[in-house]
Coordinates of C-alpha atoms in Angstrom, one line a residue:
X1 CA 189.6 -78.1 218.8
X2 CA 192.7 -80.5 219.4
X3 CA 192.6 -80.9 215.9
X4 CA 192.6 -77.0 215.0
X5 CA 195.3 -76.1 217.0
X6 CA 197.7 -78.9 215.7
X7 CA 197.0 -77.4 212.3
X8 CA 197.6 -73.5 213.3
X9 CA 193.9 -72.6 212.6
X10 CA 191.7 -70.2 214.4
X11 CA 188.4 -71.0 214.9
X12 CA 185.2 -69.4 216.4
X13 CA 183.5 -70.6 219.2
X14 CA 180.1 -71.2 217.6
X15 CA 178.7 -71.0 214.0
X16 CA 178.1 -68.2 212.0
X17 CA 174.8 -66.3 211.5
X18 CA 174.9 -66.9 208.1
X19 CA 175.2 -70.6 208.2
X20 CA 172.8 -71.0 211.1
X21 CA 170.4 -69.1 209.0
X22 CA 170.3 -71.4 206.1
X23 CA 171.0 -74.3 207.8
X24 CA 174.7 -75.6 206.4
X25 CA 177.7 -77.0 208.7
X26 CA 179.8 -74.2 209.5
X27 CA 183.6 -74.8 209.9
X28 CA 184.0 -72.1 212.6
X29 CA 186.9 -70.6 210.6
X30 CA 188.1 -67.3 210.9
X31 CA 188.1 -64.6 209.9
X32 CA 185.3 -66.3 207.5
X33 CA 184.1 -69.6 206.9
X34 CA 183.9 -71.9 204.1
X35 CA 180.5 -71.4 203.4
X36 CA 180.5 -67.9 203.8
X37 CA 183.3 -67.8 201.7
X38 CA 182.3 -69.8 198.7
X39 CA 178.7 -68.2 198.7
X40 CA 180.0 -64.5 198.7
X41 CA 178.3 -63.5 201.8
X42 CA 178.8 -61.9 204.7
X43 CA 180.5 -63.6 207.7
X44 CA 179.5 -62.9 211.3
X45 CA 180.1 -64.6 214.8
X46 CA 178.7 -63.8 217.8
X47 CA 175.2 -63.3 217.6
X48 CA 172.9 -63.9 220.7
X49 CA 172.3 -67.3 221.2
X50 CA 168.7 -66.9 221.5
X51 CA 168.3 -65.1 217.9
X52 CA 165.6 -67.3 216.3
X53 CA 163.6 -67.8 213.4
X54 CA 160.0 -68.9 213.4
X55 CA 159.4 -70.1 210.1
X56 CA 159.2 -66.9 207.6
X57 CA 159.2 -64.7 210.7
X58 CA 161.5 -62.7 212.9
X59 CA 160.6 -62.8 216.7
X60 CA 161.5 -60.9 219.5
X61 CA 164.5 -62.5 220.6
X62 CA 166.8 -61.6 217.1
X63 CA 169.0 -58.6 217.8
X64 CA 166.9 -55.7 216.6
X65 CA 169.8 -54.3 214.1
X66 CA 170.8 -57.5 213.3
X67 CA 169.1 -57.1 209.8
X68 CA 169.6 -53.9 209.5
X69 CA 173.3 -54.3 209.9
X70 CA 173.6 -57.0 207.5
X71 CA 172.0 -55.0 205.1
X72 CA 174.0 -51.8 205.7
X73 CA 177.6 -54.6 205.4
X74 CA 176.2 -55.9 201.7
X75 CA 177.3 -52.6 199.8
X76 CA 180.6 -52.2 201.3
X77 CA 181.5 -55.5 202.1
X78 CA 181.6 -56.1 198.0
X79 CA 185.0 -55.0 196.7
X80 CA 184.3 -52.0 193.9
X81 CA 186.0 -54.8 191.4
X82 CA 183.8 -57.6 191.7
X83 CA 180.2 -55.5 192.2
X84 CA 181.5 -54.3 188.4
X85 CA 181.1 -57.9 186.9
X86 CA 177.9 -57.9 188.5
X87 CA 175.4 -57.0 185.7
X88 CA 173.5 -53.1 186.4
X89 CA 170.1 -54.7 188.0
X90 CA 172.1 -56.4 190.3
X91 CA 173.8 -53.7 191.6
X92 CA 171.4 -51.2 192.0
X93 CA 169.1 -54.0 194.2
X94 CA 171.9 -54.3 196.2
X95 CA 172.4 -50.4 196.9
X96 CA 168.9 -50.1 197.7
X97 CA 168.7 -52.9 200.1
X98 CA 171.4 -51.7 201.4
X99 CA 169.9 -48.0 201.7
X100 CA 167.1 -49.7 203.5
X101 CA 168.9 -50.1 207.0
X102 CA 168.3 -47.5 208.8
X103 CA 165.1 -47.8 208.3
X104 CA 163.6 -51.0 209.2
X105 CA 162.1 -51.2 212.7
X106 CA 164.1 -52.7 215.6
X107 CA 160.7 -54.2 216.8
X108 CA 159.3 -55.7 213.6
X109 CA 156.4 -56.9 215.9
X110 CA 155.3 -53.8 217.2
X111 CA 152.4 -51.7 215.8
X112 CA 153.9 -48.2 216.4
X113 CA 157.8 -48.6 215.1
X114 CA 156.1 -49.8 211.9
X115 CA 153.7 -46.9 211.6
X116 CA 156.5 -44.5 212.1
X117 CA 158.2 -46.0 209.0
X118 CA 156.4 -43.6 206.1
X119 CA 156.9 -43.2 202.8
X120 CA 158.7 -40.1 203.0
X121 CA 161.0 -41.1 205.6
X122 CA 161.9 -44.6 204.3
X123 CA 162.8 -42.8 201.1
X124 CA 164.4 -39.9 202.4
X125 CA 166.6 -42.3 204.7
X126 CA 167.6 -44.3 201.5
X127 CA 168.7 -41.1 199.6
X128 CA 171.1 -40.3 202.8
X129 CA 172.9 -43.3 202.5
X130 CA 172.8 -43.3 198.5
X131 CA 174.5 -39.7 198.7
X132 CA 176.8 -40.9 201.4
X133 CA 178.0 -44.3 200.9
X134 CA 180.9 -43.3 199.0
X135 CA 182.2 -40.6 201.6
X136 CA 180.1 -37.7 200.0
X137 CA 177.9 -35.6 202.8
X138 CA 174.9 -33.6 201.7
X139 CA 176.5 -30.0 202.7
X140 CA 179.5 -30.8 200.2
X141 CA 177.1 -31.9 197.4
X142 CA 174.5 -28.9 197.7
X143 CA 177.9 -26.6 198.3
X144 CA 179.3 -28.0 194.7
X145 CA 175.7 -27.8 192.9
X146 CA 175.8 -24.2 193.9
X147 CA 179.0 -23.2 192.6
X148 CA 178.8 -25.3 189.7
X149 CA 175.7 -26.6 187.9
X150 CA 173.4 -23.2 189.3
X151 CA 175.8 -21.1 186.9
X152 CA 174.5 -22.4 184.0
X153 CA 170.9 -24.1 185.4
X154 CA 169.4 -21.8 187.6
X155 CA 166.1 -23.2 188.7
X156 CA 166.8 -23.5 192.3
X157 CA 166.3 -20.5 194.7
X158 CA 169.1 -20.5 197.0
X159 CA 167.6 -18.5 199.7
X160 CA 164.4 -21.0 199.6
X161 CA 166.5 -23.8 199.2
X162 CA 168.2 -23.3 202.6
X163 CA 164.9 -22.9 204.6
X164 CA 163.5 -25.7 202.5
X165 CA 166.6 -27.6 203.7
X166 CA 166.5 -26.6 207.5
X167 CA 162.8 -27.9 207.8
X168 CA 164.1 -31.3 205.6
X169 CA 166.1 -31.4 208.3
X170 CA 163.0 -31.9 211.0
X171 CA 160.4 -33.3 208.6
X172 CA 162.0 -34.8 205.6
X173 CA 159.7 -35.4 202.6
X174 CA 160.7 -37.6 199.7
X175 CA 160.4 -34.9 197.1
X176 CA 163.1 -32.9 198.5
X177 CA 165.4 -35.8 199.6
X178 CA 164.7 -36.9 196.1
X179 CA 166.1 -33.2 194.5
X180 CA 168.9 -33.8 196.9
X181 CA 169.9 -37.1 194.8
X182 CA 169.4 -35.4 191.9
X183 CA 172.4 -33.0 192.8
X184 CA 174.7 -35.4 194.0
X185 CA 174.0 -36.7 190.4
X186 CA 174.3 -33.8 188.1
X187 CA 177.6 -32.4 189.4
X188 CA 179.1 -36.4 189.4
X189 CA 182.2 -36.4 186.6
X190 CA 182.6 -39.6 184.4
X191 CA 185.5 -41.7 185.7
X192 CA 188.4 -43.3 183.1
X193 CA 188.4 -45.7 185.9
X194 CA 185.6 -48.6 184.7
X195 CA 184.9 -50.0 188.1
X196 CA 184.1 -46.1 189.6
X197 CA 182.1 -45.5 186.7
X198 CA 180.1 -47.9 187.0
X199 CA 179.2 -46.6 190.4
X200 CA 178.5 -43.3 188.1
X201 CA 176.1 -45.5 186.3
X202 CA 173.9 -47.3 189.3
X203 CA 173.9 -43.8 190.5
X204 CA 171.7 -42.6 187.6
X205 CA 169.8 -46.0 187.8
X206 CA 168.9 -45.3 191.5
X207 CA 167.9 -41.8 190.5
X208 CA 165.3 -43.4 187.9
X209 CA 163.9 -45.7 189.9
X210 CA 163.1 -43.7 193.1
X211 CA 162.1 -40.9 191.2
X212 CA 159.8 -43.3 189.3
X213 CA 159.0 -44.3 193.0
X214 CA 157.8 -41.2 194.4
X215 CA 155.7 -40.1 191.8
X216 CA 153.4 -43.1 192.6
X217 CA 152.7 -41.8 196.0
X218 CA 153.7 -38.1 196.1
X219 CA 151.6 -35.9 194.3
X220 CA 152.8 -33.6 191.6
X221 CA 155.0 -31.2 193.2
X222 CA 157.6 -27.8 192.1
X223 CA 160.5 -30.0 193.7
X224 CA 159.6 -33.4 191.2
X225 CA 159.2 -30.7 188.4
X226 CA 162.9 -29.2 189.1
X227 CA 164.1 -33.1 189.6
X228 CA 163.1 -34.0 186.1
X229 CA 164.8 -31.4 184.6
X230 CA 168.1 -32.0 186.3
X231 CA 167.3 -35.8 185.6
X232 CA 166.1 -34.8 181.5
X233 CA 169.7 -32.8 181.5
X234 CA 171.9 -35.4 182.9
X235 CA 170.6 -38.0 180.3
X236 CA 171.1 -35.7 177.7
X237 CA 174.7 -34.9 178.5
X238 CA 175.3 -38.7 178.9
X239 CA 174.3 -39.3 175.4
X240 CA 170.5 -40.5 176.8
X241 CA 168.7 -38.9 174.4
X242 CA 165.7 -41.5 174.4
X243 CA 165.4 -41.5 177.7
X244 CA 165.9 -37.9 178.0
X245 CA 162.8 -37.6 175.7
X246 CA 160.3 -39.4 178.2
X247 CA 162.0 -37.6 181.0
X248 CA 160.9 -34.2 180.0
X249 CA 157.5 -35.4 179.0
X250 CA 157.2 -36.3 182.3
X251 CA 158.4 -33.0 184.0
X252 CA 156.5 -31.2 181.3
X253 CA 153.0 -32.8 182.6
X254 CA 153.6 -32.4 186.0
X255 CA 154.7 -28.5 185.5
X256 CA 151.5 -28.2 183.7
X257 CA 149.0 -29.8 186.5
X258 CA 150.8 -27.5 188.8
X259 CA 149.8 -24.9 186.2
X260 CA 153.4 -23.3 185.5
X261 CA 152.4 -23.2 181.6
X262 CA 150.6 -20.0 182.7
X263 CA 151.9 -18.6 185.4
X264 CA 153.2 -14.7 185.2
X265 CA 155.7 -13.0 187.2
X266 CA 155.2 -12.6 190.8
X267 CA 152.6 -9.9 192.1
X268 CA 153.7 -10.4 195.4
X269 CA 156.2 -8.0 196.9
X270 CA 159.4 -8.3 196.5
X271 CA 161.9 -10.3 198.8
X272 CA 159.4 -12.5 200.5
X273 CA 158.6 -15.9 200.4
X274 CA 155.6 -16.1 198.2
X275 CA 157.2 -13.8 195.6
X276 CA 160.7 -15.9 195.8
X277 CA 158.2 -19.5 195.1
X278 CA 156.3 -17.7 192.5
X279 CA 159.5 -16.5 190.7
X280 CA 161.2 -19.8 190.9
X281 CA 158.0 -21.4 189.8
X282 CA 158.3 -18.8 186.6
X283 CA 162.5 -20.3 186.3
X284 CA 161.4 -23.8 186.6
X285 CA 159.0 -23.8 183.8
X286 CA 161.9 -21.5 181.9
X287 CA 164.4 -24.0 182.7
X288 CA 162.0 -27.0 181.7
X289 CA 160.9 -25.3 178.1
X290 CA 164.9 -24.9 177.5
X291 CA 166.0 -28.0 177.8
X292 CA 163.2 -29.4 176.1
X293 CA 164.2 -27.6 172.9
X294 CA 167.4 -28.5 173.5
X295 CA 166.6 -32.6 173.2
X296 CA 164.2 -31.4 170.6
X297 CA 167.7 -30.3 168.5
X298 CA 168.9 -33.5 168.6
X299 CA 168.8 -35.5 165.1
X300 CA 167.3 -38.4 166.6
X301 CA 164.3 -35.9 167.1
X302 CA 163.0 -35.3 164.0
X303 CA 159.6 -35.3 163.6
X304 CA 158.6 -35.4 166.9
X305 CA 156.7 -33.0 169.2
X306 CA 157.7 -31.1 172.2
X307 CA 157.0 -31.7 175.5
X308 CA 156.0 -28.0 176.4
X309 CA 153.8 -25.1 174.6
X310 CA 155.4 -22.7 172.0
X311 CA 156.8 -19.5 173.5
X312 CA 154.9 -16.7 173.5
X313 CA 155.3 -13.2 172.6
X314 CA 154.2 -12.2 176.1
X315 CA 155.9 -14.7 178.7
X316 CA 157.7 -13.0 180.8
X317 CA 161.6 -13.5 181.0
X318 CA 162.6 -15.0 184.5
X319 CA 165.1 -13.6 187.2
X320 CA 168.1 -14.0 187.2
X321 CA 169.8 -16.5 190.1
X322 CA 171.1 -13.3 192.2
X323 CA 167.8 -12.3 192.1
X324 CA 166.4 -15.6 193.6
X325 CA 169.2 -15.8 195.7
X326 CA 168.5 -13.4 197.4
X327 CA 172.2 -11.6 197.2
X328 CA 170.6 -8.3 195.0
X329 CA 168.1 -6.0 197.0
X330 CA 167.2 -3.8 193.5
X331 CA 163.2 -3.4 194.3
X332 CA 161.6 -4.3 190.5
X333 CA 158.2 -3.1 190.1
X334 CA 156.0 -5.9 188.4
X335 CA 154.3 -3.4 185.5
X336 CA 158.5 -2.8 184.5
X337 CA 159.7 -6.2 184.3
X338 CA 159.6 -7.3 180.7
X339 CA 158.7 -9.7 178.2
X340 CA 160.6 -12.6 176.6
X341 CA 160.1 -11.1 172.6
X342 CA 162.2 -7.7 173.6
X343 CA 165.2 -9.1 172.7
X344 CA 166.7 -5.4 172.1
X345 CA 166.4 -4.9 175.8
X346 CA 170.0 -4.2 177.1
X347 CA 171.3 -5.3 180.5
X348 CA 169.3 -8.9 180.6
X349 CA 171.2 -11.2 182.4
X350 CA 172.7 -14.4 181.2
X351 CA 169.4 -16.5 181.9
X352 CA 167.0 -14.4 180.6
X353 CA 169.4 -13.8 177.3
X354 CA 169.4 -17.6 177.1
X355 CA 165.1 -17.8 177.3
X356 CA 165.5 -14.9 174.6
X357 CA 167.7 -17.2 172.3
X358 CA 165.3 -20.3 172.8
X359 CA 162.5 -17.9 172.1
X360 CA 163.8 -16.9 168.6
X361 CA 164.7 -20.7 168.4
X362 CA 161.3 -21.5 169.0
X363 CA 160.1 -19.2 166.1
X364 CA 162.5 -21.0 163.1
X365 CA 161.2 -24.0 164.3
X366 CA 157.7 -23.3 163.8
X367 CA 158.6 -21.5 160.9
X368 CA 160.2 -24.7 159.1
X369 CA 156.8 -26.9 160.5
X370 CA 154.6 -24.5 159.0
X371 CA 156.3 -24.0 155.7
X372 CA 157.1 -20.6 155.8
X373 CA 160.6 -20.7 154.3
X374 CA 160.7 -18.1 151.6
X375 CA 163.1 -15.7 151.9
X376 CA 161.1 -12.8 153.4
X377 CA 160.4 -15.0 156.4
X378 CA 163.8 -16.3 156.8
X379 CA 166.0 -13.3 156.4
X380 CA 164.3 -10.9 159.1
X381 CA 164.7 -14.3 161.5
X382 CA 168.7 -14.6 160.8
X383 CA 168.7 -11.0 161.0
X384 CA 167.1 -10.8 164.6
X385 CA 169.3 -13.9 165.2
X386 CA 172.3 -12.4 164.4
X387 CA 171.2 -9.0 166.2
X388 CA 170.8 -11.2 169.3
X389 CA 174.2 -13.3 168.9
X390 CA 176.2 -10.1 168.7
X391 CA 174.7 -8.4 172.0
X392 CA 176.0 -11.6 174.0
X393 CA 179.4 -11.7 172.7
X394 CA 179.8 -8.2 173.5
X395 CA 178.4 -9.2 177.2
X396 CA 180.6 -12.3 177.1
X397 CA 183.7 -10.4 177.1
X398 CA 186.1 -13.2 177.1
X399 CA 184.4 -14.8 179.9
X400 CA 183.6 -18.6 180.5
X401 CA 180.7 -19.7 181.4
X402 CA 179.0 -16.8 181.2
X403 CA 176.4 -16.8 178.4
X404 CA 176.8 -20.1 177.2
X405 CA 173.4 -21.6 177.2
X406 CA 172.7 -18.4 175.2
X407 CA 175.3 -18.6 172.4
X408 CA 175.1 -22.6 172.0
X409 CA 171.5 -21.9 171.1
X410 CA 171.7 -18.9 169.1
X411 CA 174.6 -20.8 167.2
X412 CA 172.3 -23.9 166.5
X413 CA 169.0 -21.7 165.4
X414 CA 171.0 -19.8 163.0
X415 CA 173.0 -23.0 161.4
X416 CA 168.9 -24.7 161.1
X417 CA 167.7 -21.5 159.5
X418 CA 170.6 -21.0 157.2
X419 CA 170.8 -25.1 156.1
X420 CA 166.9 -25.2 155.5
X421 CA 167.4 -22.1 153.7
X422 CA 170.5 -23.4 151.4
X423 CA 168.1 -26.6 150.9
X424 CA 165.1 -24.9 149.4
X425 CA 164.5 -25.4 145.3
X426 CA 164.0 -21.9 144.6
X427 CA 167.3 -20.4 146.0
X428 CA 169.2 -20.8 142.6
X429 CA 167.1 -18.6 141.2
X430 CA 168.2 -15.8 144.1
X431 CA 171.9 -15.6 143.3
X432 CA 172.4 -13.0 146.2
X433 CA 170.3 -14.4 149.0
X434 CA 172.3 -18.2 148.0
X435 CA 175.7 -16.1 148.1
X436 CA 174.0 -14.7 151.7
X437 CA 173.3 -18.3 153.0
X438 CA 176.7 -19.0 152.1
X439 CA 178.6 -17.0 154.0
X440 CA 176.6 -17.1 157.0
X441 CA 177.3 -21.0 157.2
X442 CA 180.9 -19.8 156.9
X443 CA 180.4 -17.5 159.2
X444 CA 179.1 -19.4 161.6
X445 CA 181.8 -22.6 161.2
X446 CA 184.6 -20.1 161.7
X447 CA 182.8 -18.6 165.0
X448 CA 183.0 -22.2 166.3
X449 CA 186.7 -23.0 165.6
X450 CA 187.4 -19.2 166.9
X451 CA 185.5 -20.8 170.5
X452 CA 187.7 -24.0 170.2
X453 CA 190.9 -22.1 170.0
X454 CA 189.9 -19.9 172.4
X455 CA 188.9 -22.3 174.7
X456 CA 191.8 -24.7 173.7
X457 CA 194.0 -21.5 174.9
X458 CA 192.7 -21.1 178.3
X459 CA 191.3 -24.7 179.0
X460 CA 193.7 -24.8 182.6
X461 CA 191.5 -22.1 184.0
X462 CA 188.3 -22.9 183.1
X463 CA 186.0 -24.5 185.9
X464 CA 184.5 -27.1 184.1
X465 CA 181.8 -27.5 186.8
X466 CA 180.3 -24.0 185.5
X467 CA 179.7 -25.0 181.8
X468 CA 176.6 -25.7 180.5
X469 CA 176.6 -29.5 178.7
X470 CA 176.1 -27.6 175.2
X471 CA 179.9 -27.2 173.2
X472 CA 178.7 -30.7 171.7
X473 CA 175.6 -29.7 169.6
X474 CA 177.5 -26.6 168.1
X475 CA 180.3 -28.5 167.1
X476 CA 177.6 -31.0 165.7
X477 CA 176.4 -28.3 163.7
X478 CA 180.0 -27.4 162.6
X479 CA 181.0 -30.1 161.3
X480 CA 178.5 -30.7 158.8
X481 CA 179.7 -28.1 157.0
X482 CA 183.5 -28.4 157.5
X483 CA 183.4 -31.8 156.2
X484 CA 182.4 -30.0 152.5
X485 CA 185.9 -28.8 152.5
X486 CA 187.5 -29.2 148.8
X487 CA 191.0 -30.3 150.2
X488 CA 191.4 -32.1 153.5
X489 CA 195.6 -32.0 152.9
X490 CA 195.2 -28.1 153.8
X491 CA 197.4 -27.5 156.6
X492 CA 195.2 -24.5 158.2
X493 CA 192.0 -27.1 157.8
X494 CA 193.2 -29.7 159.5
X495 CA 194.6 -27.4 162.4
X496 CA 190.9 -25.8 162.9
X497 CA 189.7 -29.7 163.1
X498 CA 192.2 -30.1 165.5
X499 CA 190.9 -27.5 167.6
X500 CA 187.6 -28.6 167.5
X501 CA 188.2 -32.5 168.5
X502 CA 190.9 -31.3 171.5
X503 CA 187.8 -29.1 173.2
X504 CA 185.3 -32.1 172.7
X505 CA 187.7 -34.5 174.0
X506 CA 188.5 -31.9 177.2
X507 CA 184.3 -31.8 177.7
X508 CA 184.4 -35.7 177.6
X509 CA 185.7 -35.3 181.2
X510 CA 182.6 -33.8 182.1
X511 CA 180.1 -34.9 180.1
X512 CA 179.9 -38.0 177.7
X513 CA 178.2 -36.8 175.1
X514 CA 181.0 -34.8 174.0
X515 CA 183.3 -37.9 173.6
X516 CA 180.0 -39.3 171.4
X517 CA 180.2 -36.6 169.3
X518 CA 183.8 -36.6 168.9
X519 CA 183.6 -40.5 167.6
X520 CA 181.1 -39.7 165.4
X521 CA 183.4 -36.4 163.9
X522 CA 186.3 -38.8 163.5
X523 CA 184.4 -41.3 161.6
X524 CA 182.8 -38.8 159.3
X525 CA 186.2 -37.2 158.5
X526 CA 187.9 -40.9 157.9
X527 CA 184.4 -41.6 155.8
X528 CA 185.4 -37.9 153.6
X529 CA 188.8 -38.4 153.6
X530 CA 188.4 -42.1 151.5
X531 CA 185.9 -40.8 149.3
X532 CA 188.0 -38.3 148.1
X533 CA 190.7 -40.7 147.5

């Protein structure tokens, strides 16, 4: 110690747990030593002198949060910088060890602590310190899911949600805890920042893996269903489209062992809790069969099959989220609430309009796979396409957010109906229905730019929270018909391009795929522009 105070250094009394625990000299400096230092790890002084280890196993005598703490410092202790270079498996072990510590028993040794530990709570105790490890609490992430995400995904009742939540509360259950992750990781924004994005990205990868977890032990379940469609969403916005694929199979076969594929509307009456779970039930499945068609639009798709049944004439449409919610009292007798195929119905809500717009999607794809693309099965389509598209826009009425799912997908059906019809052999030889096609392309394209500038105009008052991950595929579908342009040099062209790449680079913030999209838009407009030269 002479020596150490001659030379200005502190050190500790005694070794460090670390050192002690893998049996290497310890320089007693502080506030770390040496070895503690130069192996990364975590340096602590001060344990009880009696905390022993008997061969692989932890006796009575160690401090019963000693693990537990060291597990809790490995996260945090890590600057955000250096767990960056570390590569993605890495850091998702070390989030879900570090996850793990409230949970371990502070008696390993006795019979009842460890019986306590089940699967439900150790997983609902890891998704607790997943959500909050980075300052986030669950109130603030189910408060922002709510106002945000629910807009324009409206699976969730609220007013079930809340008791759901309160009993969670007492008796947690991994399914639950598990749709609480999945929030925290639908309304999370991508970060310009690497090292915070990659926090974005273990995130996700903790998401996979527990929800890959729990379905080995918890059988199927509404709650699993709802988290693989949040989970089949996400990955599609992200530019996941693969993995987006396998998701929704997934949720697709546990929807139908729960038997959603037929379920009606309620019977029950209206306002209490078994009509509320059968009518969320009916906007699950809803919710599920949308976003499958919406991966199923995706180029990298062709060819393969859906995940759910084709839409039927009869399905009924589902509530809309006030309804569930429980914030509208209007008493609906079952025999009056409708069917998905009236699309002339007026009044339908933004939810059921969307389920109406995959419905007629659903009938040009089938259409296409079986064939049938003459023009006297084609036109009536557009016709009850275009029929559809105007009733939203008038319901729109200049406001975002409202509708969206909707118009994206009435937008995409009629631009796959219209290009399968330009493509077929025999249209030469119908110089009006051609001229017909024709303009509707047009017609659609300039629709498109009109919702770039518009959005363009008005883009510091939009919430981007409440828009649907969507804007991408239409402008997909755009540009493969602006790029035909005859003269790339025209000043009004190149504004309307403009337009388009500004409102995918502003939906970059929020979703990924957008600035995907808006790569691949640049490099087909260079690719024109030099083969015009």
């Amino acid at each position: 110690m002479a020596q150490a105070d001659t030379e200005g250094l502190q050190r500790a009394p005694q070794v460090c747990s670390h050192c002690k625990s893998i049996k290497k000299g310890c320089d007693k400096k502080l506030p770390s030593c040496s070895q503690c230092i130069k192996r990364r790890a975590v340096c602590r002084y001060g344990e009880p002198e009696d905390a022993r280890h008997s061969g692989d196993r932890l006796t009575k005598s160690e401090s019963p949060l000693g693990r537990s703490e060291r597990l809790a410092s490995t996260w945090t202790s890590i600057p955000r910088s250096m767990r960056a270079k570390l590569c993605p498996t890495v850091r998702l072990s070390l989030l879900l060890m570090n996850s793990l510590s409230d949970v371990l028993p502070s008696n390993f040794e006795s019979k009842d602590s460890a019986a306590s530990a089940t699967s439900n709570s150790v997983v609902s105790s890891q998704i607790r310190h997943i959500i909050e490890r980075d300052g986030k609490y669950i109130d603030d992430v189910v408060g922002r899911y709510f106002q945000g995400v629910h807009h324009w995904l409206p699976i969730i009742s609220k007013k079930r949600f809340r008791d759901r939540f309160a009993h969670f509360q007492v008796t947690p259950t991994a399914d639950f805890a598990l749709l609480l992750l999945l929030m925290r990781l639908i309304i999370q924004h991508p970060s310009l920042d690497p090292d915070m994005d990659q926090d974005r990205e273990v995130l996700y990868l903790a998401s996979k893996t527990l929800f890959a977890q729990v379905q080995a032990f918890v059988p199927s379940s509404l709650f699993l269903v709802q988290v693989g469609v949040m989970l089949a969403t996400y990955e599609h916005a992200h530019g996941m489209i693969e993995a987006a694929y396998v998701t929704i199979g997934t949720s697709a076969r546990m929807a139908c062992a729960l038997g959603l594929h037929t379920k009606p509307c309620s019977m029950e009456m209206q306002g209490t809790d078994a009509w509320l779970d059968d009518e969320e039930a009916l906007a699950t499945w809803w919710g599920l069969m949308i976003c499958d068609r919406a991966i199923g639009c995706d180029t990298q798709m062709h060819g393969r099959p859906l995940a759910t049944r084709p839409i039927r004439d009869d399905d009924y449409l589902p509530l809309e989220p006030e309804f569930l919610d429980g914030s509208r009292r209007d008493m609906m007798d079952p025999t009056f609430r409708y069917f998905v195929s009236a699309i002339s119905l007026p009044g339908v809500g933004s939810f059921g309009r969307e389920a109406q717009a995959t419905y007629l999607l659903d009938r040009v794809r089938m259409a296409i796979e079986a064939g049938q693309t003459s023009e006297n099965t084609l036109y009536p389509l557009g016709c009850e396409l275009q029929n559809l598209l105007g009733t939203v826009m008038e319901q729109v009425a200049g406001r975002w957010g409202i509708y969206c799912g909707a118009t994206q997908t009435l937008i995409s059906a009629l631009y796959t109906l219209h290009q399968t019809a330009a493509m077929q052999q025999d249209i030469d030889n119908n110089p009006r229905y051609r001229e017909t096609v024709k303009v509707a392309l047009k017609t659609m394209t300039r629709m498109v730019i009109d919702i770039a500038y518009a959005f363009n105009m008005e883009v510091g008052t939009i919430n981007l929270d409440i828009l649907a991950p969507a804007t991408q595929h239409i402008v997909c579908c755009a540009q493969q018909h602006i790029l035909t342009a005859q003269d790339f040099n025209d000043r009004k062209w190149l504004e309307d391009f403009n337009q388009l790449r500004k409102m995918l680079s502003y939906f970059n913030q929020r979703w990924i795929v957008a600035g995907m999209e808006l790569h691949l838009l640049n490099e087909n407009f260079e690719m024109s522009m030099a083969l015009q030269i």
